[in-house]
């Protein structure tokens, strides 16, 4: 499940994983956790070579329970802290570095391989259908209007406005879509779903229908 922030990926992915008794992996949380770790160490995030030199250092552990997703770095639970403004503001710089992506894509593939004997996994991110799991049984690319995405994000966060969220999302979309390494783009065989007019239950029902049809 790929798409920009605010497209409804996280809630839909978790809902689908629950309905089908599958595991769930939030790959954005992995990029955020590495970013949190780099910020703790005062790494100069304007210097891609400084980020690249440390890309293999943080030890990540992911929970793939759709009812209790989480991430620890070097044993510290950072599930809450990775949603902070500091991490959100810095994650595009870290996720653009090829060495970081190489490491996290390898980890993501390991987690996917481990889940297959148990039935499989719903994985959400930006490059899942194109890079991480090109052989996925079903690929969904979620979109929504800029207004709808900003409204959803504003409802989740305290102390922000729709206008501020719109500007921040436009900035991150631009960085995520124009970076050289694995930019956000739909896979050729992904099914695109515009969630603007849909409720979360509608989105989950539609994805479950597509899974039944395709898988
Ligand atoms: O989904 P999110 O907002 O938590 O993702 C955080 C950042 O990580 C986002 O700006 C882009 C990046 N990301 C990525 O480059 N590749 C992924 N598979 C997932 C997220």
XYZ file of N, CA and C and ligand atoms in Angstrom:
665
model
N 0.861 -1.172 0.000
C 0.000 0.000 0.000
C 0.905 1.232 0.000
N 0.917 1.954 -1.115
C 1.733 3.158 -1.209
C 0.847 4.387 -1.349
N 1.451 5.554 -1.129
C 0.729 6.809 -1.326
C 1.328 7.893 -0.462
N 0.933 9.132 -0.723
C 1.469 10.248 0.067
C 0.865 10.299 1.465
N 1.444 11.134 2.340
C 0.912 11.228 3.704
C -0.490 11.825 3.673
N -1.337 11.305 4.559
C -2.709 11.799 4.623
C -3.650 11.136 3.629
N -3.125 10.171 2.859
C -3.990 9.493 1.881
C -4.836 8.413 2.564
N -4.534 8.131 3.834
C -5.310 7.144 4.578
C -4.647 5.776 4.635
N -3.381 5.714 4.235
C -2.651 4.434 4.176
C -2.610 3.689 5.501
N -2.240 4.407 6.579
C -2.010 3.709 7.854
C -3.284 3.071 8.380
N -4.351 3.861 8.456
C -5.596 3.316 9.011
C -6.124 2.205 8.116
N -6.054 2.411 6.805
C -6.575 1.394 5.883
C -5.726 0.123 5.966
N -4.409 0.268 6.009
C -3.532 -0.915 6.045
C -3.788 -1.738 7.304
N -3.907 -1.033 8.422
C -4.140 -1.747 9.679
C -5.500 -2.435 9.664
N -6.500 -1.747 9.132
C -7.850 -2.331 9.059
C -7.876 -3.572 8.190
N -7.173 -3.513 7.063
C -7.142 -4.655 6.144
C -6.379 -5.815 6.789
N -5.252 -5.506 7.457
C -4.467 -6.557 8.111
C -5.299 -7.260 9.183
N -6.044 -6.462 9.973
C -6.907 -7.050 11.014
C -7.965 -7.957 10.396
N -8.620 -7.437 9.340
C -9.728 -8.193 8.733
C -9.243 -9.512 8.149
N -8.003 -9.557 7.675
C -7.493 -10.768 7.015
C -6.519 -11.555 7.906
N -6.412 -11.136 9.184
C -5.462 -11.772 10.128
C -4.046 -11.828 9.549
N -3.590 -10.713 8.991
C -2.233 -10.617 8.463
C -1.395 -9.745 9.395
N -0.081 -9.779 9.203
C 0.802 -8.862 9.915
C 0.702 -7.492 9.248
N 1.321 -6.481 9.861
C 1.254 -5.111 9.339
C 2.610 -4.456 9.546
N 3.126 -3.788 8.504
C 4.415 -3.103 8.646
C 4.305 -1.667 8.137
N 4.657 -0.727 9.028
C 4.682 0.701 8.702
C 6.136 1.075 8.380
N 6.478 1.146 7.084
C 7.881 1.411 6.727
C 8.261 2.870 6.978
N 7.261 3.767 6.964
C 7.546 5.162 7.302
C 8.088 5.279 8.718
N 7.567 4.415 9.629
C 8.044 4.431 11.021
C 9.522 4.062 11.084
N 9.986 3.240 10.154
C 11.412 2.852 10.146
C 12.284 4.047 9.735
N 11.848 4.793 8.703
C 12.607 5.993 8.307
C 12.560 7.039 9.428
N 11.411 7.127 10.089
C 11.284 8.074 11.197
C 12.188 7.673 12.371
N 12.278 6.374 12.655
C 13.098 5.914 13.790
C 14.584 6.188 13.532
N 15.028 5.967 12.300
C 16.431 6.266 11.975
C 16.664 7.777 12.100
N 15.685 8.573 11.684
C 15.793 10.035 11.786
C 15.878 10.460 13.252
N 15.011 9.853 14.096
C 15.035 10.156 15.544
C 16.423 9.866 16.106
N 16.991 8.725 15.732
C 18.323 8.303 16.222
C 19.396 9.305 15.768
N 19.301 9.752 14.517
C 20.297 10.713 13.989
C 20.179 12.064 14.727
N 18.937 12.475 15.015
C 18.734 13.744 15.732
C 19.320 13.655 17.142
N 19.141 12.489 17.796
C 19.695 12.296 19.146
C 21.204 12.475 19.153
N 21.833 12.072 18.046
C 23.305 12.147 17.962
C 23.809 13.423 17.315
N 22.888 14.363 17.078
C 23.287 15.634 16.464
C 24.021 15.454 15.139
N 23.618 14.450 14.380
C 24.216 14.253 13.047
C 23.780 15.430 12.168
N 24.695 15.934 11.349
C 24.371 17.056 10.466
C 23.521 16.533 9.302
N 22.210 16.787 9.375
C 21.305 16.198 8.380
C 21.352 16.931 7.043
N 22.106 18.034 6.996
C 22.310 18.717 5.710
C 23.451 18.049 4.933
N 24.115 17.080 5.573
C 25.272 16.425 4.953
C 24.945 14.946 4.695
N 24.537 14.597 3.459
C 24.147 13.206 3.175
C 25.255 12.202 3.484
N 26.536 12.601 3.374
C 27.599 11.625 3.640
C 27.690 11.328 5.139
N 27.342 12.292 5.991
C 27.325 12.045 7.439
C 26.207 11.055 7.781
N 25.061 11.209 7.122
C 23.935 10.282 7.333
C 24.325 8.896 6.819
N 24.907 8.847 5.627
C 25.263 7.562 5.005
C 26.253 6.787 5.869
N 27.209 7.499 6.479
C 28.264 6.843 7.269
C 27.679 6.112 8.476
N 26.516 6.576 8.972
C 25.921 5.989 10.183
C 24.689 5.129 9.881
N 24.395 4.950 8.597
C 23.125 4.306 8.218
C 22.955 2.899 8.785
N 24.064 2.179 9.013
C 23.952 0.798 9.503
C 23.944 0.701 11.027
N 24.107 1.826 11.708
C 24.294 1.789 13.171
C 23.039 1.503 14.001
N 21.931 2.247 13.787
C 20.799 2.046 14.704
C 20.203 0.646 14.572
N 19.975 -0.022 15.714
C 19.362 -1.357 15.708
C 17.852 -1.187 15.826
N 17.125 -1.536 14.777
C 15.669 -1.356 14.753
C 14.955 -2.664 15.046
N 13.868 -2.594 15.816
C 12.990 -3.756 15.991
C 11.558 -3.281 15.777
N 10.829 -3.950 14.882
C 9.480 -3.537 14.524
C 8.450 -4.501 15.102
N 7.344 -3.952 15.662
C 6.197 -4.802 15.984
C 5.314 -4.838 14.747
N 4.913 -6.028 14.313
C 4.055 -6.136 13.125
C 2.632 -6.548 13.501
N 2.256 -6.259 14.759
C 0.886 -6.526 15.207
C 0.021 -5.326 14.801
N -1.001 -5.525 13.941
C -1.802 -4.368 13.510
C -2.542 -3.684 14.667
N -2.715 -4.405 15.801
C -3.358 -3.791 16.965
C -2.364 -3.071 17.859
N -1.076 -3.307 17.682
C -0.058 -2.655 18.524
C 1.222 -2.445 17.729
N 1.141 -1.630 16.647
C 2.358 -1.407 15.873
C 3.342 -0.577 16.688
N 4.624 -0.790 16.490
C 5.599 -0.022 17.259
C 6.991 -0.232 16.742
N 7.909 0.605 17.255
C 9.294 0.503 16.823
C 10.216 0.843 17.987
N 11.281 0.060 18.133
C 12.321 0.403 19.101
C 13.645 0.598 18.353
N 14.459 1.519 18.863
C 15.807 1.741 18.320
C 16.788 1.548 19.464
N 17.754 0.684 19.262
C 18.732 0.347 20.300
C 18.015 0.079 21.627
N 16.861 -0.591 21.549
C 16.134 -0.980 22.751
C 15.199 0.074 23.325
N 15.213 1.304 22.787
C 14.319 2.360 23.288
C 13.043 2.401 22.447
N 11.887 2.373 23.114
C 10.623 2.453 22.384
C 10.409 3.900 21.915
N 10.412 4.103 20.603
C 10.274 5.462 20.057
C 8.967 5.625 19.275
N 8.010 4.727 19.531
C 6.739 4.753 18.796
C 6.061 6.130 18.893
N 6.088 6.745 20.080
C 5.501 8.077 20.264
C 6.399 9.181 19.711
N 7.657 9.236 20.166
C 8.559 10.326 19.754
C 8.747 10.476 18.240
N 8.610 9.399 17.463
C 8.845 9.547 16.015
C 7.743 10.338 15.316
N 6.637 10.627 16.042
C 5.555 11.432 15.434
C 5.750 12.922 15.696
N 6.817 13.293 16.408
C 7.041 14.703 16.749
C 7.406 15.546 15.537
N 7.202 16.859 15.690
C 7.492 17.802 14.599
C 8.953 17.767 14.176
N 9.867 17.556 15.157
C 11.296 17.549 14.820
C 11.613 16.422 13.848
N 11.042 15.233 14.120
C 11.286 14.086 13.236
C 10.578 14.310 11.886
N 9.333 14.757 11.935
C 8.579 14.970 10.689
C 9.298 15.974 9.783
N 9.903 16.992 10.392
C 10.599 18.010 9.605
C 11.901 17.516 8.993
N 12.496 16.463 9.580
C 13.832 16.025 9.150
C 13.821 14.730 8.342
N 12.679 13.997 8.359
C 12.699 12.632 7.796
C 12.930 12.599 6.285
N 12.507 13.623 5.567
C 12.713 13.590 4.108
C 14.193 13.602 3.765
N 14.996 14.344 4.547
C 16.445 14.411 4.285
C 17.089 13.051 4.520
N 16.659 12.360 5.585
C 17.254 11.060 5.906
C 16.797 9.999 4.907
N 15.506 10.031 4.545
C 14.988 8.971 3.660
C 15.439 9.162 2.214
N 16.066 10.281 1.899
C 16.583 10.489 0.536
C 17.971 9.887 0.347
N 18.597 9.429 1.438
C 19.986 8.954 1.352
C 19.998 7.468 0.932
N 20.624 7.132 -0.207
C 20.568 5.763 -0.732
C 21.037 4.695 0.260
N 22.059 4.989 1.077
C 22.566 3.990 2.040
C 21.503 3.659 3.083
N 20.725 4.658 3.487
C 19.634 4.424 4.449
C 18.577 3.542 3.794
N 18.230 3.864 2.567
C 17.186 3.115 1.869
C 17.624 1.663 1.656
N 18.886 1.473 1.258
C 19.374 0.110 0.999
C 19.204 -0.735 2.264
N 19.613 -0.157 3.397
C 19.536 -0.914 4.647
C 18.087 -1.210 5.019
N 17.222 -0.172 4.944
C 15.840 -0.377 5.403
C 15.066 -1.280 4.442
N 15.328 -1.174 3.155
C 14.648 -2.068 2.201
C 15.031 -3.522 2.502
N 16.314 -3.769 2.817
C 16.742 -5.141 3.144
C 16.020 -5.642 4.399
N 15.914 -4.779 5.416
C 15.201 -5.159 6.652
C 13.724 -5.425 6.372
N 13.134 -4.573 5.537
C 11.708 -4.732 5.202
C 11.485 -6.070 4.499
N 12.396 -6.422 3.597
C 12.244 -7.711 2.886
C 12.383 -8.883 3.846
N 13.261 -8.754 4.847
C 13.392 -9.833 5.852
C 12.092 -10.000 6.622
N 11.507 -8.859 7.037
C 10.259 -8.911 7.824
C 9.135 -9.519 6.973
N 9.083 -9.145 5.699
C 8.058 -9.694 4.798
C 8.251 -11.213 4.672
N 9.508 -11.651 4.443
C 9.776 -13.089 4.262
C 9.372 -13.867 5.518
N 9.643 -13.290 6.704
C 9.288 -13.972 7.960
C 7.777 -14.108 8.125
N 7.018 -13.161 7.535
C 5.556 -13.164 7.727
C 4.848 -14.142 6.793
N 5.513 -14.558 5.729
C 4.800 -15.326 4.702
C 4.258 -16.675 5.193
N 5.039 -17.422 6.024
C 4.466 -18.689 6.507
C 3.186 -18.478 7.316
N 3.033 -17.295 7.945
C 1.841 -17.023 8.744
C 0.695 -16.459 7.906
N 0.847 -16.355 6.608
C -0.250 -15.884 5.757
C 0.070 -14.617 4.999
N 1.007 -13.818 5.523
C 1.404 -12.625 4.770
C 1.304 -11.357 5.582
N 1.417 -10.233 4.895
C 1.586 -8.957 5.580
C 1.082 -7.823 4.696
N 0.521 -6.810 5.327
C 0.173 -5.574 4.629
C 1.293 -4.579 4.936
N 1.945 -4.071 3.900
C 3.081 -3.171 4.083
C 2.733 -1.813 3.496
N 2.932 -0.764 4.285
C 2.623 0.578 3.764
C 3.872 1.426 3.655
N 3.917 2.273 2.626
C 5.065 3.156 2.448
C 4.950 4.006 1.203
N 6.102 4.195 0.554
C 6.145 5.021 -0.654
C 6.636 4.236 -1.865
N 7.434 3.173 -1.583
C 8.117 2.434 -2.659
C 7.889 0.932 -2.520
N 6.785 0.543 -1.883
C 6.582 -0.887 -1.619
C 6.295 -1.637 -2.927
N 5.380 -1.115 -3.725
C 5.037 -1.786 -4.981
C 6.124 -1.686 -6.034
N 6.935 -0.636 -5.972
C 7.960 -0.420 -7.003
C 9.294 -1.079 -6.650
N 9.688 -1.050 -5.367
C 11.054 -1.459 -4.999
C 11.083 -2.605 -3.985
N 10.362 -2.428 -2.874
C 10.492 -3.383 -1.756
C 9.879 -4.744 -2.117
N 8.675 -4.729 -2.679
C 7.965 -5.987 -2.950
C 7.333 -5.938 -4.337
N 8.169 -5.926 -5.393
C 7.599 -5.834 -6.742
C 6.713 -7.029 -7.093
N 6.845 -8.157 -6.341
C 6.013 -9.332 -6.617
C 4.795 -9.418 -5.695
N 4.459 -8.346 -5.003
C 3.307 -8.378 -4.091
C 2.050 -8.850 -4.817
N 1.228 -9.620 -4.093
C 0.014 -10.182 -4.704
C -0.970 -9.077 -5.091
N -1.057 -8.040 -4.281
C -1.970 -6.927 -4.560
C -1.227 -5.633 -4.257
N -1.291 -4.678 -5.180
C -0.656 -3.375 -4.960
C -1.710 -2.286 -5.054
N -1.778 -1.473 -4.008
C -2.755 -0.391 -3.986
C -1.998 0.925 -3.852
N -2.399 1.917 -4.620
C -1.820 3.259 -4.495
C -2.956 4.197 -4.092
N -2.893 4.685 -2.847
C -3.953 5.553 -2.340
C -3.614 7.017 -2.618
N -4.607 7.773 -3.031
C -4.443 9.216 -3.194
C -5.616 9.896 -2.496
N -5.527 11.208 -2.349
C -6.658 12.007 -1.878
C -6.318 13.450 -2.221
N -7.313 14.304 -2.282
C -7.048 15.706 -2.611
C -6.185 16.332 -1.506
N -5.448 17.385 -1.864
C -4.585 18.066 -0.890
C -5.423 18.552 0.298
N -6.610 19.040 0.026
C -7.491 19.549 1.081
C -7.885 18.419 2.047
N -8.313 17.301 1.482
C -8.753 16.172 2.333
C -7.583 15.645 3.163
N -6.423 15.543 2.570
C -5.254 15.019 3.282
C -4.876 15.947 4.434
N -4.883 17.249 4.161
C -4.518 18.217 5.203
C -5.554 18.211 6.324
N -6.821 18.054 5.966
C -7.869 18.024 7.005
C -7.704 16.803 7.903
N -7.398 15.658 7.306
C -7.223 14.436 8.108
C -6.035 14.590 9.057
N -4.928 15.092 8.550
C -3.726 15.244 9.372
C -3.961 16.246 10.501
N -4.695 17.319 10.200
C -4.971 18.345 11.217
C -5.821 17.755 12.342
N -6.757 16.885 11.979
C -7.620 16.264 12.998
C -6.812 15.348 13.916
N -5.685 14.802 13.409
C -4.872 13.879 14.216
C -3.913 14.608 15.155
N -3.587 15.862 14.824
C -2.529 16.574 15.549
C -3.103 17.740 16.339
N -2.437 18.081 17.438
C -2.837 19.266 18.212
C -2.078 20.481 17.696
N -2.689 21.661 17.833
C -1.971 22.912 17.612
C -1.501 23.156 16.197
N -2.282 22.727 15.206
C -1.898 23.046 13.835
C -3.158 23.442 13.059
N -2.968 23.944 11.840
C -4.111 24.368 11.026
C -4.064 23.631 9.688
N -5.205 23.618 9.010
C -5.282 22.951 7.706
C -4.286 23.596 6.745
N -4.188 24.941 6.794
C -3.270 25.639 5.878
C -1.815 25.245 6.145
N -1.444 25.172 7.439
C -0.061 24.806 7.793
C 0.230 23.374 7.343
N -0.742 22.487 7.526
C -0.549 21.089 7.121
C -0.433 20.961 5.613
N -1.249 21.755 4.906
C -1.204 21.710 3.438
C 0.189 22.103 2.950
N 0.741 23.153 3.546
C 2.060 23.632 3.131
C 3.128 22.589 3.463
N 3.026 21.993 4.665
C 4.035 21.008 5.069
C 3.963 19.757 4.194
N 2.740 19.326 3.880
C 2.591 18.133 3.030
C 3.095 18.402 1.621
N 2.848 19.590 1.117
C 3.311 19.929 -0.242
C 4.837 19.881 -0.281
N 5.463 20.365 0.795
C 6.926 20.344 0.880
C 7.426 18.893 0.900
N 6.818 18.052 1.755
C 7.282 16.662 1.858
C 6.989 15.876 0.570
N 5.814 16.120 -0.027
C 5.478 15.424 -1.287
C 6.511 15.751 -2.352
N 6.892 17.031 -2.393
C 7.848 17.459 -3.422
C 9.181 16.729 -3.202
N 9.637 16.700 -1.948
C 10.914 16.032 -1.647
C 10.818 14.521 -1.912
N 9.707 13.899 -1.475
C 9.566 12.441 -1.629
C 9.429 12.034 -3.105
N 8.796 12.892 -3.917
C 8.528 12.531 -5.315
C 9.678 12.873 -6.248
N 10.547 13.814 -5.829
C 11.603 14.255 -6.741
C 12.982 13.721 -6.352
N 13.073 13.006 -5.203
C 14.398 12.489 -4.830
C 14.837 11.434 -5.864
N 16.152 11.262 -5.959
C 16.696 10.317 -6.955
C 16.449 8.872 -6.543
N 16.614 8.580 -5.240
C 16.506 7.193 -4.766
C 15.050 6.826 -4.490
N 14.511 5.899 -5.254
C 13.174 5.336 -5.024
C 12.104 6.398 -4.760
N 11.861 7.319 -5.685
C 10.848 8.348 -5.427
C 9.437 7.758 -5.313
N 8.566 8.518 -4.655
C 7.159 8.108 -4.537
C 6.531 8.127 -5.927
N 6.114 6.954 -6.385
C 5.453 6.859 -7.690
C 4.652 5.554 -7.719
N 3.481 5.556 -8.367
C 2.708 4.306 -8.375
C 3.394 3.238 -9.222
N 3.352 1.982 -8.787
C 3.851 0.873 -9.620
C 2.940 0.764 -10.834
N 3.498 0.299 -11.951
C 2.714 0.201 -13.192
C 1.475 -0.673 -12.990
N 1.599 -1.704 -12.120
C 0.476 -2.617 -11.914
C -0.280 -2.346 -10.610
N -0.123 -1.134 -10.049
C -0.877 -0.798 -8.822
C -2.292 -0.343 -9.197
N -3.223 -0.628 -8.281
C -4.592 -0.147 -8.460
C -4.680 1.181 -7.706
N -5.049 2.240 -8.408
C -5.121 3.555 -7.747
C -6.518 3.752 -7.171
N -6.538 4.231 -5.930
C -7.816 4.448 -5.249
C -7.802 5.854 -4.654
N -8.729 6.692 -5.125
C -8.847 8.064 -4.599
C -9.782 8.022 -3.397
N -9.236 8.295 -2.209
C -10.024 8.156 -0.979
C -10.758 9.436 -0.585
N -10.657 10.492 -1.411
C -11.245 11.792 -1.025
C -12.713 11.671 -0.585
N -13.553 10.996 -1.373
C -14.973 10.977 -0.969
C -15.319 9.811 -0.067
N -14.329 9.012 0.352
C -14.633 7.760 1.052
C -14.385 7.857 2.556
N -15.183 7.109 3.333
C -14.885 6.956 4.760
C -13.826 5.856 4.886
N -13.233 5.757 6.082
C -12.233 4.701 6.309
C -12.841 3.319 6.058
N -14.080 3.114 6.543
C -14.723 1.801 6.329
C -14.908 1.511 4.842
N -15.236 2.568 4.067
C -15.381 2.390 2.604
C -14.055 1.934 1.997
N -12.962 2.592 2.431
C -11.646 2.285 1.856
C -11.275 0.837 2.174
N -11.472 0.452 3.435
C -11.130 -0.925 3.834
C -11.962 -1.930 3.031
N -13.262 -1.645 2.902
C -14.143 -2.572 2.161
C -13.691 -2.691 0.705
N -13.311 -1.572 0.104
C -12.884 -1.601 -1.297
C -11.572 -2.376 -1.448
N -10.637 -2.172 -0.519
C -9.362 -2.901 -0.602
C -9.619 -4.406 -0.403
N -10.495 -4.756 0.539
C -10.790 -6.179 0.759
C -11.419 -6.802 -0.489
N -12.255 -6.011 -1.167
C -12.867 -6.505 -2.410
C -11.779 -6.756 -3.466
N -10.840 -5.804 -3.580
C -9.761 -5.943 -4.564
C -8.863 -7.139 -4.239
N -8.607 -7.333 -2.938
C -7.762 -8.459 -2.525
C -8.438 -9.776 -2.920
N -9.744 -9.851 -2.660
C -10.491 -11.079 -2.973
C -10.460 -11.349 -4.481
N -10.577 -10.268 -5.227
C -10.607 -10.384 -6.687
C -9.245 -10.787 -7.257
N -8.166 -10.209 -6.695
C -6.837 -10.385 -7.291
C -5.989 -11.492 -6.696
N -6.115 -11.699 -5.389
C -5.091 -12.549 -4.733
C -5.421 -14.042 -4.927
O 4.448 7.621 6.050
P 5.251 8.593 6.908
O 4.799 10.024 6.797
O 5.377 8.145 8.318
O 6.731 8.530 6.261
C 7.763 9.315 6.763
C 8.738 9.672 5.660
O 9.482 8.524 5.273
C 8.112 10.250 4.394
O 8.382 11.637 4.302
C 8.794 9.531 3.257
C 9.637 8.461 3.885
N 9.299 7.105 3.430
C 9.995 6.614 2.364
O 10.818 7.324 1.786
N 9.798 5.334 1.953
C 8.890 4.548 2.570
N 8.698 3.289 2.142
C 8.153 5.065 3.667
C 8.368 6.358 4.067
